Amino acid sequence: AQTVTQSQPEMSVQEAETVTLSCTYDTSESDYYLFWYKQPPSRQMILVIRQEAYKQQNATENRFSVNFQKAAKSFSLKISDSQLGDAAMYFCAYSGVRETSGSRLTFGEGTQLTVNP
Amino acid sequence: SAVISQKPSRDICQRGTSLTIQCQVDSQVTMMFWYRQQPGQSLTLIATANQGSEATYESGFVIDKFPISRPNLTFSTLTVSNMSPEDSSIYLCSVEDLTISSYTFGSGTRLTVV
């Protein structure tokens, strides 16, 4: 079974600074998808960024980028120029390819990010 | 991307009663997922609901406690039965959104059992 581990229960960053959230996973599959979701106090799950395992290029979405290390099974999220609105719980998640292990998402434990003004 | 309407957004229920949570999607989807998020914790998959077949439950979750209906490709319900305070959680539905190659979530139902 796949597992996702986030070893940082809490992180804090100064506004306008950069912060990196860590995520590692375990899988025997060669093709899969990785995601970062953000959950503010409203509890809405918001997709931040996704990465396809077969793509070597790291995904980027504006101020958000990932460092995907497939061999190390590591998938960290970098937030640049942090803003107050980035404060939230961040979840790393894994999904296998539907044809093999199905489409279910497996989540890490989450990292609570605080942004200080 | 798909838009999911989830109702109710919150409820306070007496122990021993049942609550049905509804999710309506604005497009047809094959699979819908139901998650539980206990206070301060991550999301745990309860079951996967396919239209026209029985839901597939994860280890630790049973149909008698969490019956699911999936009458068509845009709608599903999750019932939390015979509730106890341990059922107090956020419940979220989700769909695989092929238009964005990701997963979209409902806004969640915050359930408190007293």
GROMACS .gro file of N, CA and C in nm, chain B residues 2-114:
model
  339
  119ALA      N    1  -1.484   2.075  -1.246
  119ALA     CA    2  -1.612   2.039  -1.187
  119ALA      C    3  -1.640   2.122  -1.062
  120VAL      N    4  -1.767   2.147  -1.038
  120VAL     CA    5  -1.810   2.219  -0.918
  120VAL      C    6  -1.900   2.126  -0.839
  121ILE      N    7  -1.874   2.113  -0.710
  121ILE     CA    8  -1.949   2.023  -0.624
  121ILE      C    9  -2.024   2.106  -0.520
  122SER      N   10  -2.153   2.078  -0.508
  122SER     CA   11  -2.234   2.139  -0.403
  122SER      C   12  -2.257   2.034  -0.296
  123GLN      N   13  -2.211   2.060  -0.175
  123GLN     CA   14  -2.225   1.965  -0.066
  123GLN      C   15  -2.313   2.026   0.042
  124LYS      N   16  -2.409   1.944   0.089
  124LYS     CA   17  -2.503   1.990   0.191
  124LYS      C   18  -2.527   1.883   0.295
  125PRO      N   19  -2.550   1.915   0.422
  125PRO     CA   20  -2.540   2.049   0.477
  125PRO      C   21  -2.395   2.089   0.501
  126SER      N   22  -2.371   2.215   0.528
  126SER     CA   23  -2.235   2.259   0.556
  126SER      C   24  -2.194   2.224   0.699
  127ARG      N   25  -2.291   2.220   0.786
  127ARG     CA   26  -2.263   2.180   0.923
  127ARG      C   27  -2.392   2.135   0.989
  128ASP      N   28  -2.379   2.054   1.093
  128ASP     CA   29  -2.496   2.011   1.168
  128ASP      C   30  -2.452   1.964   1.306
  129ILE      N   31  -2.543   1.979   1.399
  129ILE     CA   32  -2.524   1.927   1.534
  129ILE      C   33  -2.634   1.825   1.557
  130CYS      N   34  -2.596   1.702   1.588
  130CYS     CA   35  -2.692   1.593   1.595
  130CYS      C   36  -2.685   1.522   1.730
  131GLN      N   37  -2.798   1.464   1.767
  131GLN     CA   38  -2.804   1.385   1.889
  131GLN      C   39  -2.748   1.246   1.864
  132ARG      N   40  -2.682   1.191   1.963
  132ARG     CA   41  -2.631   1.054   1.948
  132ARG      C   42  -2.747   0.959   1.924
  133GLY      N   43  -2.717   0.857   1.844
  133GLY     CA   44  -2.819   0.758   1.810
  133GLY      C   45  -2.899   0.791   1.685
  134THR      N   46  -2.888   0.913   1.637
  134THR     CA   47  -2.962   0.951   1.516
  134THR      C   48  -2.873   0.933   1.393
  135SER      N   49  -2.928   0.964   1.276
  135SER     CA   50  -2.854   0.951   1.151
  135SER      C   51  -2.857   1.083   1.075
  136LEU      N   52  -2.756   1.107   0.996
  136LEU     CA   53  -2.747   1.227   0.912
  136LEU      C   54  -2.709   1.185   0.771
  137THR      N   55  -2.779   1.241   0.674
  137THR     CA   56  -2.745   1.215   0.534
  137THR      C   57  -2.684   1.340   0.472
  138ILE      N   58  -2.568   1.320   0.411
  138ILE     CA   59  -2.494   1.428   0.346
  138ILE      C   60  -2.507   1.410   0.195
  139GLN      N   61  -2.532   1.519   0.126
  139GLN     CA   62  -2.552   1.512  -0.018
  139GLN      C   63  -2.442   1.584  -0.094
  140CYS      N   64  -2.404   1.527  -0.209
  140CYS     CA   65  -2.310   1.595  -0.299
  140CYS      C   66  -2.366   1.591  -0.442
  141GLN      N   67  -2.376   1.709  -0.499
  141GLN     CA   68  -2.423   1.727  -0.636
  141GLN      C   69  -2.310   1.785  -0.719
  142VAL      N   70  -2.281   1.719  -0.832
  142VAL     CA   71  -2.173   1.764  -0.920
  142VAL      C   72  -2.236   1.824  -1.046
  143ASP      N   73  -2.171   1.927  -1.099
  143ASP     CA   74  -2.229   1.995  -1.216
  143ASP      C   75  -2.193   1.928  -1.348
  144SER      N   76  -2.130   1.811  -1.343
  144SER     CA   77  -2.097   1.734  -1.462
  144SER      C   78  -2.098   1.586  -1.425
  145GLN      N   79  -2.105   1.502  -1.526
  145GLN     CA   80  -2.109   1.359  -1.501
  145GLN      C   81  -1.969   1.306  -1.467
  146VAL      N   82  -1.961   1.229  -1.362
  146VAL     CA   83  -1.834   1.173  -1.319
  146VAL      C   84  -1.852   1.025  -1.291
  147THR      N   85  -1.747   0.949  -1.315
  147THR     CA   86  -1.756   0.805  -1.295
  147THR      C   87  -1.750   0.769  -1.147
  148MET      N   88  -1.647   0.819  -1.080
  148MET     CA   89  -1.627   0.781  -0.941
  148MET      C   90  -1.641   0.901  -0.850
  149MET      N   91  -1.706   0.877  -0.735
  149MET     CA   92  -1.710   0.977  -0.630
  149MET      C   93  -1.652   0.914  -0.504
  150PHE      N   94  -1.584   0.996  -0.427
  150PHE     CA   95  -1.515   0.949  -0.308
  150PHE      C   96  -1.568   1.022  -0.186
  151TRP      N   97  -1.577   0.948  -0.077
  151TRP     CA   98  -1.617   1.007   0.051
  151TRP      C   99  -1.503   0.993   0.150
  152TYR      N  100  -1.468   1.108   0.214
  152TYR     CA  101  -1.358   1.112   0.310
  152TYR      C  102  -1.409   1.158   0.446
  153ARG      N  103  -1.339   1.115   0.549
  153ARG     CA  104  -1.362   1.165   0.685
  153ARG      C  105  -1.235   1.234   0.731
  154GLN      N  106  -1.252   1.349   0.795
  154GLN     CA  107  -1.138   1.421   0.852
  154GLN      C  108  -1.168   1.448   0.999
  155GLN      N  109  -1.111   1.367   1.085
  155GLN     CA  110  -1.131   1.384   1.228
  155GLN      C  111  -1.056   1.508   1.276
  156PRO      N  112  -1.097   1.565   1.387
  156PRO     CA  113  -1.040   1.692   1.433
  156PRO      C  114  -0.888   1.691   1.438
  157GLY      N  115  -0.827   1.787   1.370
  157GLY     CA  116  -0.682   1.801   1.370
  157GLY      C  117  -0.608   1.696   1.291
  158GLN      N  118  -0.678   1.616   1.213
  158GLN     CA  119  -0.612   1.507   1.142
  158GLN      C  120  -0.627   1.522   0.991
  159SER      N  121  -0.570   1.426   0.920
  159SER     CA  122  -0.574   1.426   0.775
  159SER      C  123  -0.702   1.361   0.724
  160LEU      N  124  -0.715   1.351   0.594
  160LEU     CA  125  -0.832   1.291   0.532
  160LEU      C  126  -0.812   1.141   0.519
  161THR      N  127  -0.917   1.067   0.553
  161THR     CA  128  -0.917   0.923   0.540
  161THR      C  129  -1.032   0.882   0.449
  162LEU      N  130  -1.003   0.801   0.350
  162LEU     CA  131  -1.105   0.756   0.256
  162LEU      C  132  -1.200   0.659   0.323
  163ILE      N  133  -1.330   0.689   0.314
  163ILE     CA  134  -1.432   0.599   0.366
  163ILE      C  135  -1.469   0.496   0.260
  164ALA      N  136  -1.503   0.545   0.140
  164ALA     CA  137  -1.550   0.455   0.035
  164ALA      C  138  -1.545   0.525  -0.099
  165THR      N  139  -1.548   0.443  -0.202
  165THR     CA  140  -1.556   0.489  -0.341
  165THR      C  141  -1.692   0.448  -0.395
  166ALA      N  142  -1.763   0.544  -0.455
  166ALA     CA  143  -1.898   0.518  -0.504
  166ALA      C  144  -1.903   0.526  -0.656
  167ASN      N  145  -1.938   0.415  -0.718
  167ASN     CA  146  -1.958   0.411  -0.863
  167ASN      C  147  -2.107   0.402  -0.892
  168GLN      N  148  -2.149   0.466  -0.997
  168GLN     CA  149  -2.290   0.463  -1.033
  168GLN      C  150  -2.330   0.324  -1.076
  169GLY      N  151  -2.440   0.275  -1.020
  169GLY     CA  152  -2.493   0.147  -1.062
  169GLY      C  153  -2.433   0.027  -0.994
  170SER      N  154  -2.346   0.047  -0.897
  170SER     CA  155  -2.288  -0.066  -0.826
  170SER      C  156  -2.272  -0.031  -0.679
  171GLU      N  157  -2.246  -0.132  -0.599
  171GLU     CA  158  -2.224  -0.111  -0.456
  171GLU      C  159  -2.096  -0.031  -0.434
  172ALA      N  160  -2.099   0.052  -0.333
  172ALA     CA  161  -1.978   0.127  -0.299
  172ALA      C  162  -1.872   0.032  -0.245
  173THR      N  163  -1.747   0.070  -0.266
  173THR     CA  164  -1.634  -0.007  -0.215
  173THR      C  165  -1.581   0.061  -0.091
  174TYR      N  166  -1.584  -0.009   0.022
  174TYR     CA  167  -1.546   0.049   0.150
  174TYR      C  168  -1.402   0.016   0.187
  175GLU      N  169  -1.338   0.111   0.253
  175GLU     CA  170  -1.202   0.091   0.300
  175GLU      C  171  -1.204   0.016   0.433
  176SER      N  172  -1.091  -0.038   0.467
  176SER     CA  173  -1.078  -0.111   0.592
  176SER      C  174  -1.116  -0.020   0.709
  177GLY      N  175  -1.201  -0.072   0.797
  177GLY     CA  176  -1.244   0.005   0.912
  177GLY      C  177  -1.376   0.076   0.893
  178PHE      N  178  -1.430   0.072   0.774
  178PHE     CA  179  -1.559   0.136   0.745
  178PHE      C  180  -1.654   0.031   0.689
  179VAL      N  181  -1.779   0.032   0.739
  179VAL     CA  182  -1.875  -0.069   0.697
  179VAL      C  183  -2.002  -0.003   0.645
  180ILE      N  184  -2.070  -0.077   0.559
  180ILE     CA  185  -2.189  -0.023   0.493
  180ILE      C  186  -2.301   0.007   0.592
  181ASP      N  187  -2.314  -0.072   0.698
  181ASP     CA  188  -2.421  -0.049   0.794
  181ASP      C  189  -2.405   0.085   0.865
  182LYS      N  190  -2.283   0.126   0.885
  182LYS     CA  191  -2.256   0.251   0.954
  182LYS      C  192  -2.255   0.371   0.857
  183PHE      N  193  -2.205   0.348   0.736
  183PHE     CA  194  -2.192   0.455   0.638
  183PHE      C  195  -2.254   0.415   0.504
  184PRO      N  196  -2.386   0.395   0.498
  184PRO     CA  197  -2.446   0.359   0.370
  184PRO      C  198  -2.433   0.473   0.270
  185ILE      N  199  -2.407   0.436   0.146
  185ILE     CA  200  -2.385   0.531   0.038
  185ILE      C  201  -2.481   0.501  -0.076
  186SER      N  202  -2.536   0.605  -0.134
  186SER     CA  203  -2.616   0.588  -0.256
  186SER      C  204  -2.550   0.663  -0.370
  187ARG      N  205  -2.567   0.610  -0.491
  187ARG     CA  206  -2.512   0.674  -0.611
  187ARG      C  207  -2.612   0.649  -0.724
  188PRO      N  208  -2.724   0.723  -0.722
  188PRO     CA  209  -2.832   0.693  -0.818
  188PRO      C  210  -2.800   0.733  -0.962
  189ASN      N  211  -2.709   0.830  -0.982
  189ASN     CA  212  -2.674   0.871  -1.117
  189ASN      C  213  -2.532   0.925  -1.119
  190LEU      N  214  -2.489   0.976  -1.232
  190LEU     CA  215  -2.350   1.016  -1.249
  190LEU      C  216  -2.318   1.155  -1.193
  191THR      N  217  -2.417   1.222  -1.133
  191THR     CA  218  -2.392   1.356  -1.080
  191THR      C  219  -2.424   1.370  -0.932
  192PHE      N  220  -2.466   1.264  -0.867
  192PHE     CA  221  -2.518   1.278  -0.731
  192PHE      C  222  -2.481   1.158  -0.645
  193SER      N  223  -2.455   1.185  -0.516
  193SER     CA  224  -2.429   1.079  -0.421
  193SER      C  225  -2.465   1.126  -0.281
  194THR      N  226  -2.501   1.032  -0.196
  194THR     CA  227  -2.525   1.064  -0.055
  194THR      C  228  -2.446   0.969   0.033
  195LEU      N  229  -2.405   1.020   0.147
  195LEU     CA  230  -2.342   0.942   0.253
  195LEU      C  231  -2.426   0.961   0.377
  196THR      N  232  -2.464   0.851   0.440
  196THR     CA  233  -2.537   0.857   0.565
  196THR      C  234  -2.446   0.812   0.679
  197VAL      N  235  -2.443   0.888   0.785
  197VAL     CA  236  -2.373   0.848   0.906
  197VAL      C  237  -2.481   0.799   1.002
  198SER      N  238  -2.479   0.670   1.032
  198SER     CA  239  -2.589   0.607   1.105
  198SER      C  240  -2.555   0.587   1.253
  199ASN      N  241  -2.662   0.588   1.333
  199ASN     CA  242  -2.647   0.559   1.475
  199ASN      C  243  -2.525   0.631   1.533
  200MET      N  244  -2.529   0.762   1.524
  200MET     CA  245  -2.411   0.842   1.553
  200MET      C  246  -2.373   0.843   1.700
  201SER      N  247  -2.243   0.852   1.723
  201SER     CA  248  -2.186   0.869   1.857
  201SER      C  249  -2.090   0.988   1.851
  202PRO      N  250  -2.049   1.042   1.965
  202PRO     CA  251  -1.957   1.157   1.963
  202PRO      C  252  -1.830   1.132   1.883
  203GLU      N  253  -1.788   1.005   1.871
  203GLU     CA  254  -1.667   0.972   1.795
  203GLU      C  255  -1.685   0.998   1.645
  204ASP      N  256  -1.808   1.013   1.601
  204ASP     CA  257  -1.835   1.043   1.459
  204ASP      C  258  -1.821   1.191   1.428
  205SER      N  259  -1.798   1.272   1.530
  205SER     CA  260  -1.780   1.416   1.507
  205SER      C  261  -1.655   1.437   1.421
  206SER      N  262  -1.677   1.490   1.302
  206SER     CA  263  -1.569   1.504   1.203
  206SER      C  264  -1.617   1.597   1.093
  207ILE      N  265  -1.526   1.623   1.001
  207ILE     CA  266  -1.563   1.685   0.874
  207ILE      C  267  -1.572   1.573   0.771
  208TYR      N  268  -1.679   1.573   0.696
  208TYR     CA  269  -1.697   1.473   0.590
  208TYR      C  270  -1.693   1.547   0.456
  209LEU      N  271  -1.613   1.495   0.364
  209LEU     CA  272  -1.596   1.559   0.234
  209LEU      C  273  -1.619   1.458   0.122
  210CYS      N  274  -1.684   1.506   0.017
  210CYS     CA  275  -1.694   1.426  -0.104
  210CYS      C  276  -1.593   1.481  -0.206
  211SER      N  277  -1.558   1.397  -0.300
  211SER     CA  278  -1.458   1.435  -0.399
  211SER      C  279  -1.484   1.359  -0.528
  212VAL      N  280  -1.443   1.419  -0.639
  212VAL     CA  281  -1.451   1.351  -0.767
  212VAL      C  282  -1.319   1.365  -0.840
  213GLU      N  283  -1.292   1.269  -0.925
  213GLU     CA  284  -1.175   1.278  -1.012
  213GLU      C  285  -1.216   1.367  -1.129
  214ASP      N  286  -1.148   1.478  -1.144
  214ASP     CA  287  -1.182   1.577  -1.246
  214ASP      C  288  -1.084   1.563  -1.362
  215LEU      N  289  -1.128   1.496  -1.468
  215LEU     CA  290  -1.038   1.468  -1.580
  215LEU      C  291  -1.001   1.594  -1.657
  216THR      N  292  -1.083   1.701  -1.644
  216THR     CA  293  -1.053   1.824  -1.718
  216THR      C  294  -0.927   1.892  -1.665
  217ILE      N  295  -0.896   1.870  -1.539
  217ILE     CA  296  -0.776   1.930  -1.481
  217ILE      C  297  -0.681   1.823  -1.428
  218SER      N  298  -0.710   1.696  -1.461
  218SER     CA  299  -0.626   1.584  -1.419
  218SER      C  300  -0.598   1.589  -1.270
  219SER      N  301  -0.703   1.612  -1.194
  219SER     CA  302  -0.687   1.624  -1.050
  219SER      C  303  -0.817   1.585  -0.982
  220TYR      N  304  -0.831   1.621  -0.858
  220TYR     CA  305  -0.948   1.588  -0.779
  220TYR      C  306  -1.008   1.715  -0.723
  221THR      N  307  -1.139   1.724  -0.734
  221THR     CA  308  -1.213   1.839  -0.682
  221THR      C  309  -1.292   1.793  -0.561
  222PHE      N  310  -1.301   1.882  -0.462
  222PHE     CA  311  -1.368   1.848  -0.337
  222PHE      C  312  -1.490   1.935  -0.314
  223GLY      N  313  -1.588   1.878  -0.244
  223GLY     CA  314  -1.696   1.959  -0.192
  223GLY      C  315  -1.645   2.043  -0.076
  224SER      N  316  -1.731   2.132  -0.029
  224SER     CA  317  -1.689   2.226   0.075
  224SER      C  318  -1.689   2.164   0.215
  225GLY      N  319  -1.734   2.040   0.224
  225GLY     CA  320  -1.727   1.970   0.352
  225GLY      C  321  -1.849   1.991   0.439
  226THR      N  322  -1.875   1.892   0.523
  226THR     CA  323  -1.983   1.897   0.622
  226THR      C  324  -1.920   1.878   0.760
  227ARG      N  325  -1.934   1.979   0.844
  227ARG     CA  326  -1.882   1.968   0.980
  227ARG      C  327  -1.990   1.912   1.068
  228LEU      N  328  -1.970   1.790   1.116
  228LEU     CA  329  -2.068   1.720   1.198
  228LEU      C  330  -2.022   1.716   1.343
  229THR      N  331  -2.112   1.758   1.431
  229THR     CA  332  -2.089   1.749   1.575
  229THR      C  333  -2.198   1.663   1.634
  230VAL      N  334  -2.160   1.560   1.708
  230VAL     CA  335  -2.256   1.470   1.771
  230VAL      C  336  -2.251   1.493   1.922
  231VAL      N  337  -2.366   1.522   1.978
  231VAL     CA  338  -2.372   1.553   2.123
  231VAL      C  339  -2.455   1.449   2.198
   0.00000   0.00000   0.00000
